[in-house]
Short mmCIF file of C-alpha atoms in Angstrom, two decimals:
data_model
loop_
_atom_site.label_atom_id
_atom_site.label_comp_id
_atom_site.label_asym_id
_atom_site.label_seq_id
_atom_site.Cartn_x
_atom_site.Cartn_y
_atom_site.Cartn_z
CA LYS N 240 14.46 10.57 5.95
CA ASN N 241 12.76 7.41 3.61
CA GLN N 242 10.59 9.57 0.82
CA VAL N 243 9.09 8.80 -2.65
CA GLU N 244 8.04 11.45 -4.21
CA GLN N 245 5.04 11.45 -7.20
CA SER N 246 4.67 13.51 -10.20
CA PRO N 247 2.44 15.48 -11.39
CA GLN N 248 -0.28 15.15 -8.57
CA SER N 249 -2.45 14.89 -10.86
CA LEU N 250 -3.36 14.10 -14.58
CA ILE N 251 -6.32 14.57 -16.45
CA ILE N 252 -5.90 13.04 -20.84
CA LEU N 253 -8.16 11.92 -22.90
CA GLU N 254 -9.05 8.16 -23.59
CA GLY N 255 -6.44 7.02 -25.87
CA LYS N 256 -3.76 9.22 -25.59
CA ASN N 257 -0.56 7.80 -23.55
CA CYS N 258 0.77 9.52 -20.50
CA THR N 259 3.70 8.94 -18.13
CA LEU N 260 3.85 9.54 -14.47
CA GLN N 261 7.47 10.10 -12.53
CA CYS N 262 8.09 8.66 -9.43
CA ASN N 263 12.10 10.05 -8.16
CA TYR N 264 13.34 8.02 -3.83
CA THR N 265 15.56 8.35 -1.38
CA VAL N 266 14.47 5.23 -0.06
CA SER N 267 18.46 3.26 1.27
CA PRO N 268 19.22 0.71 1.04
CA PHE N 269 17.20 -0.32 -1.69
CA SER N 270 15.10 -3.55 -2.21
CA ASN N 271 11.91 -3.25 -5.07
CA LEU N 272 10.53 -0.28 -6.42
CA ARG N 273 6.35 -1.15 -7.38
CA TRP N 274 2.85 0.51 -8.95
CA TYR N 275 0.10 0.36 -6.89
CA LYS N 276 -3.22 1.18 -8.96
CA GLN N 277 -6.06 2.19 -6.62
CA ASP N 278 -9.17 2.73 -8.12
CA THR N 279 -11.31 5.24 -5.08
CA GLY N 280 -12.09 3.24 -1.72
CA ARG N 281 -10.29 0.04 -2.76
CA GLY N 282 -7.56 -2.04 -1.60
CA PRO N 283 -3.97 -0.84 -4.22
CA VAL N 284 -3.15 -3.30 -6.89
CA SER N 285 0.13 -4.46 -7.72
CA LEU N 286 0.78 -3.47 -11.85
CA THR N 287 5.44 -3.84 -11.55
CA ILE N 288 7.67 -5.13 -8.90
CA MET N 289 11.23 -4.20 -10.31
CA THR N 290 14.70 -4.91 -8.66
CA PHE N 291 17.98 -3.16 -8.94
CA SER N 292 19.02 -5.03 -12.11
CA GLU N 293 15.82 -3.97 -13.61
CA ASN N 294 15.45 -0.95 -15.94
CA THR N 295 12.30 -1.99 -17.08
CA LYS N 296 8.86 -4.45 -16.65
CA SER N 297 5.43 -4.49 -18.77
CA ASN N 298 1.38 -6.08 -17.74
CA GLY N 299 -0.45 -5.00 -20.94
CA ARG N 300 -0.85 -1.84 -21.94
CA TYR N 301 1.84 -0.64 -18.02
CA THR N 302 5.29 0.10 -18.81
CA ALA N 303 7.48 0.97 -15.47
CA THR N 304 10.87 2.33 -16.47
CA LEU N 305 14.08 1.99 -12.94
CA ASP N 306 17.84 4.72 -13.00
CA ALA N 307 18.94 2.62 -9.22
CA ASP N 308 21.12 5.68 -10.34
CA THR N 309 19.14 8.72 -10.76
CA LYS N 310 16.87 7.42 -8.06
CA GLN N 311 13.99 6.96 -10.65
CA SER N 312 11.40 5.34 -12.27
CA SER N 313 8.55 5.39 -14.41
CA LEU N 314 5.04 4.34 -15.25
CA HIS N 315 3.82 4.38 -18.94
CA ILE N 316 0.71 3.80 -19.91
CA THR N 317 -0.60 3.89 -23.41
CA ALA N 318 -3.81 4.31 -25.36
CA SER N 319 -5.69 4.76 -22.30
CA GLN N 320 -9.21 3.82 -20.94
CA LEU N 321 -11.46 4.99 -18.89
CA SER N 322 -11.09 2.73 -16.38
CA ASP N 323 -7.18 3.81 -16.21
CA SER N 324 -9.21 6.23 -14.02
CA ALA N 325 -7.77 6.04 -10.56
CA SER N 326 -4.41 6.97 -8.39
CA TYR N 327 -1.28 5.64 -8.71
CA ILE N 328 0.86 5.36 -5.99
CA CYS N 329 4.67 4.32 -6.47
CA VAL N 330 6.22 1.88 -3.57
CA VAL N 331 9.79 1.33 -2.65
CA SER N 332 11.20 -1.28 -0.91
CA GLU N 333 14.59 -0.36 1.83
CA LEU N 334 15.25 -3.92 2.78
CA THR N 335 16.33 -3.84 6.49
CA GLY N 336 17.52 -6.36 9.06
CA GLY N 337 13.24 -7.30 9.78
CA GLY N 338 12.94 -7.97 5.87
CA ASN N 339 11.31 -5.03 3.03
CA LYS N 340 9.70 -2.46 4.54
CA LEU N 341 7.89 -0.42 1.83
CA THR N 342 7.51 3.55 1.72
CA PHE N 343 4.66 5.17 -0.37
CA GLY N 344 3.87 7.64 -2.71
CA THR N 345 0.87 9.78 -2.33
CA GLY N 346 0.15 8.84 -5.81
CA THR N 347 -0.78 10.63 -8.94
CA GLN N 348 -4.65 10.80 -9.40
CA LEU N 349 -4.67 9.83 -13.36
CA LYS N 350 -8.41 10.88 -14.56
CA VAL N 351 -9.60 9.62 -18.06
CA GLU N 352 -11.96 11.22 -20.10
CA LEU N 353 -14.21 11.45 -23.59
CA ASP F 237 -9.35 -18.96 -4.21
CA ALA F 238 -10.78 -15.78 -1.48
CA GLY F 239 -8.24 -12.96 -1.98
CA VAL F 240 -7.60 -10.70 1.25
CA THR F 241 -11.09 -9.86 2.98
CA GLN F 242 -11.31 -7.00 5.69
CA SER F 243 -14.41 -6.71 7.84
CA PRO F 244 -16.61 -4.36 8.62
CA THR F 245 -16.77 -1.90 4.70
CA HIS F 246 -17.52 1.26 6.93
CA LEU F 247 -17.41 2.42 10.43
CA ILE F 248 -18.22 5.83 12.92
CA LYS F 249 -17.17 6.41 15.62
CA THR F 250 -17.07 9.06 18.18
CA ARG F 251 -14.12 10.11 19.22
CA GLY F 252 -12.64 9.06 23.43
CA GLN F 253 -14.22 5.28 21.98
CA GLN F 254 -12.18 1.92 20.97
CA VAL F 255 -12.16 0.28 16.98
CA THR F 256 -10.97 -3.07 15.83
CA LEU F 257 -10.59 -4.35 12.50
CA ARG F 258 -10.53 -6.96 11.69
CA CYS F 259 -8.53 -8.82 7.95
CA SER F 260 -8.09 -12.24 6.67
CA PRO F 261 -4.88 -12.93 4.72
CA LYS F 262 -5.11 -14.02 0.90
CA SER F 263 -4.84 -18.20 1.60
CA GLY F 264 -1.63 -19.81 1.85
CA HIS F 265 -0.76 -16.49 2.98
CA ASP F 266 1.35 -15.95 6.74
CA THR F 267 2.21 -13.03 6.64
CA VAL F 268 -0.70 -10.04 7.66
CA SER F 269 0.57 -6.20 7.29
CA TRP F 270 -2.37 -3.03 8.41
CA TYR F 271 -1.41 0.42 6.84
CA GLN F 272 -3.50 4.13 7.33
CA GLN F 273 -4.71 5.68 4.41
CA ALA F 274 -5.80 9.60 4.57
CA LEU F 275 -8.00 10.83 2.12
CA GLY F 276 -5.57 12.25 -0.51
CA GLN F 277 -1.96 9.97 0.64
CA GLY F 278 -0.60 7.46 0.43
CA PRO F 279 -0.79 4.99 2.48
CA GLN F 280 1.00 4.80 5.58
CA PHE F 281 2.76 1.33 6.88
CA ILE F 282 1.50 1.05 10.81
CA PHE F 283 2.97 -2.65 11.21
CA GLN F 284 3.09 -6.09 10.22
CA TYR F 285 2.50 -9.90 11.89
CA TYR F 286 3.53 -13.35 11.64
CA GLU F 287 3.99 -16.27 13.88
CA GLU F 288 1.67 -14.25 15.81
CA GLU F 289 3.50 -11.97 16.89
CA GLU F 290 4.62 -8.13 15.46
CA ARG F 291 7.76 -7.81 13.40
CA GLN F 292 8.02 -4.03 12.16
CA ARG F 293 6.35 -1.02 13.16
CA GLY F 294 5.91 2.18 11.74
CA ASN F 295 5.58 5.24 13.52
CA PHE F 296 2.33 5.09 14.99
CA PRO F 297 1.45 5.26 18.89
CA ASP F 298 0.72 3.06 21.32
CA ARG F 299 -2.54 2.94 20.89
CA PHE F 300 -2.34 0.69 18.01
CA SER F 301 -2.26 -2.17 18.62
CA GLY F 302 -2.65 -5.83 16.51
CA HIS F 303 -3.33 -9.56 16.77
CA GLN F 304 -2.03 -12.25 14.84
CA PHE F 305 -4.38 -15.32 15.02
CA PRO F 306 -3.14 -19.10 14.30
CA ASN F 307 -5.40 -19.18 11.99
CA TYR F 308 -3.28 -16.20 9.81
CA SER F 309 -6.42 -13.44 10.64
CA SER F 310 -5.78 -10.14 12.56
CA GLU F 311 -7.30 -6.93 14.14
CA LEU F 312 -6.11 -3.65 14.77
CA ASN F 313 -7.30 -2.24 17.44
CA VAL F 314 -7.13 1.46 17.79
CA ASN F 315 -8.01 3.53 21.47
CA ALA F 316 -8.91 6.89 22.15
CA LEU F 317 -9.95 7.54 19.15
CA LEU F 318 -8.93 11.07 17.91
CA LEU F 319 -10.75 12.99 14.91
CA GLY F 320 -7.51 12.16 13.00
CA ASP F 321 -7.71 8.98 12.25
CA SER F 322 -10.16 8.95 10.38
CA ALA F 323 -8.96 7.59 7.45
CA LEU F 324 -9.30 3.54 5.34
CA TYR F 325 -7.25 1.27 6.89
CA LEU F 326 -5.78 -1.02 4.31
CA CYS F 327 -4.01 -4.93 5.52
CA ALA F 328 -2.27 -6.71 3.52
CA SER F 329 -1.53 -10.06 3.47
CA SER F 330 2.42 -12.10 1.99
CA ASN F 331 4.24 -14.81 2.98
CA LYS F 332 7.08 -15.02 5.09
CA SER F 333 9.38 -17.37 3.49
CA ARG F 334 9.46 -13.95 0.63
CA LEU F 335 10.17 -11.03 2.61
CA ALA F 336 13.88 -11.14 2.03
CA GLY F 337 12.86 -10.74 -1.75
CA PRO F 338 10.33 -8.28 -3.69
CA TYR F 339 7.41 -10.37 -2.05
CA GLU F 340 4.12 -9.92 -3.58
CA GLN F 341 1.55 -7.78 -1.45
CA TYR F 342 -1.19 -8.08 -1.65
CA PHE F 343 -4.33 -5.73 -0.14
CA GLY F 344 -7.90 -5.95 0.92
CA PRO F 345 -10.66 -3.61 -0.22
CA GLY F 346 -9.45 -1.57 3.18
CA THR F 347 -12.53 -0.25 6.38
CA ARG F 348 -12.88 3.24 6.31
CA LEU F 349 -12.87 4.13 9.47
CA THR F 350 -14.86 8.11 10.30
CA VAL F 351 -14.51 9.59 13.50
CA THR F 352 -16.63 12.16 14.73
#
């Protein structure tokens, strides 16, 4: 069964600090991996999308890495801000005959405090 | 350029009732996917529509059905509501021509359904 596991489940950091969120997956055949940011009660917003051939991608203060061999990804947040408080969801896409099929992780709940 | 819109924002229903949720995709998108997100969980894929037909389906019972209209908007219908159907229902739109690749998917704000 295709699975996406994220760690830690929750994290509290001080404003200005960096943090790294982890994602391990068993999805196969792999198509691409996405990181989304979801504010409470809102829809997810895409941060990065990486294909098999990409091992790093940045979007402002967010940098995602991908190791397709070990099936691991990380999301690094630099100089955190209060507005970074949200759930960060790792999503892995499986390539099927009908197109991409997405498997979502349960997310890491990040809280940035003063 | 309007993004993905969903209605209603919130909804309260009683067990056994039926509900219809609506979604309008982002301008230029023709594919709509529906997700159920329970509190503290990641979204679970329900189904995907394009060209007015259901193209992919997740592990949801037949109580969950949908429809896509010629203008690409979509409805999600849930019959015989159960308490466990309480969740945030998300709609996401994308472009069919990109589905084979790392297509971008835009989510709406969701509809919060509470079943009592």
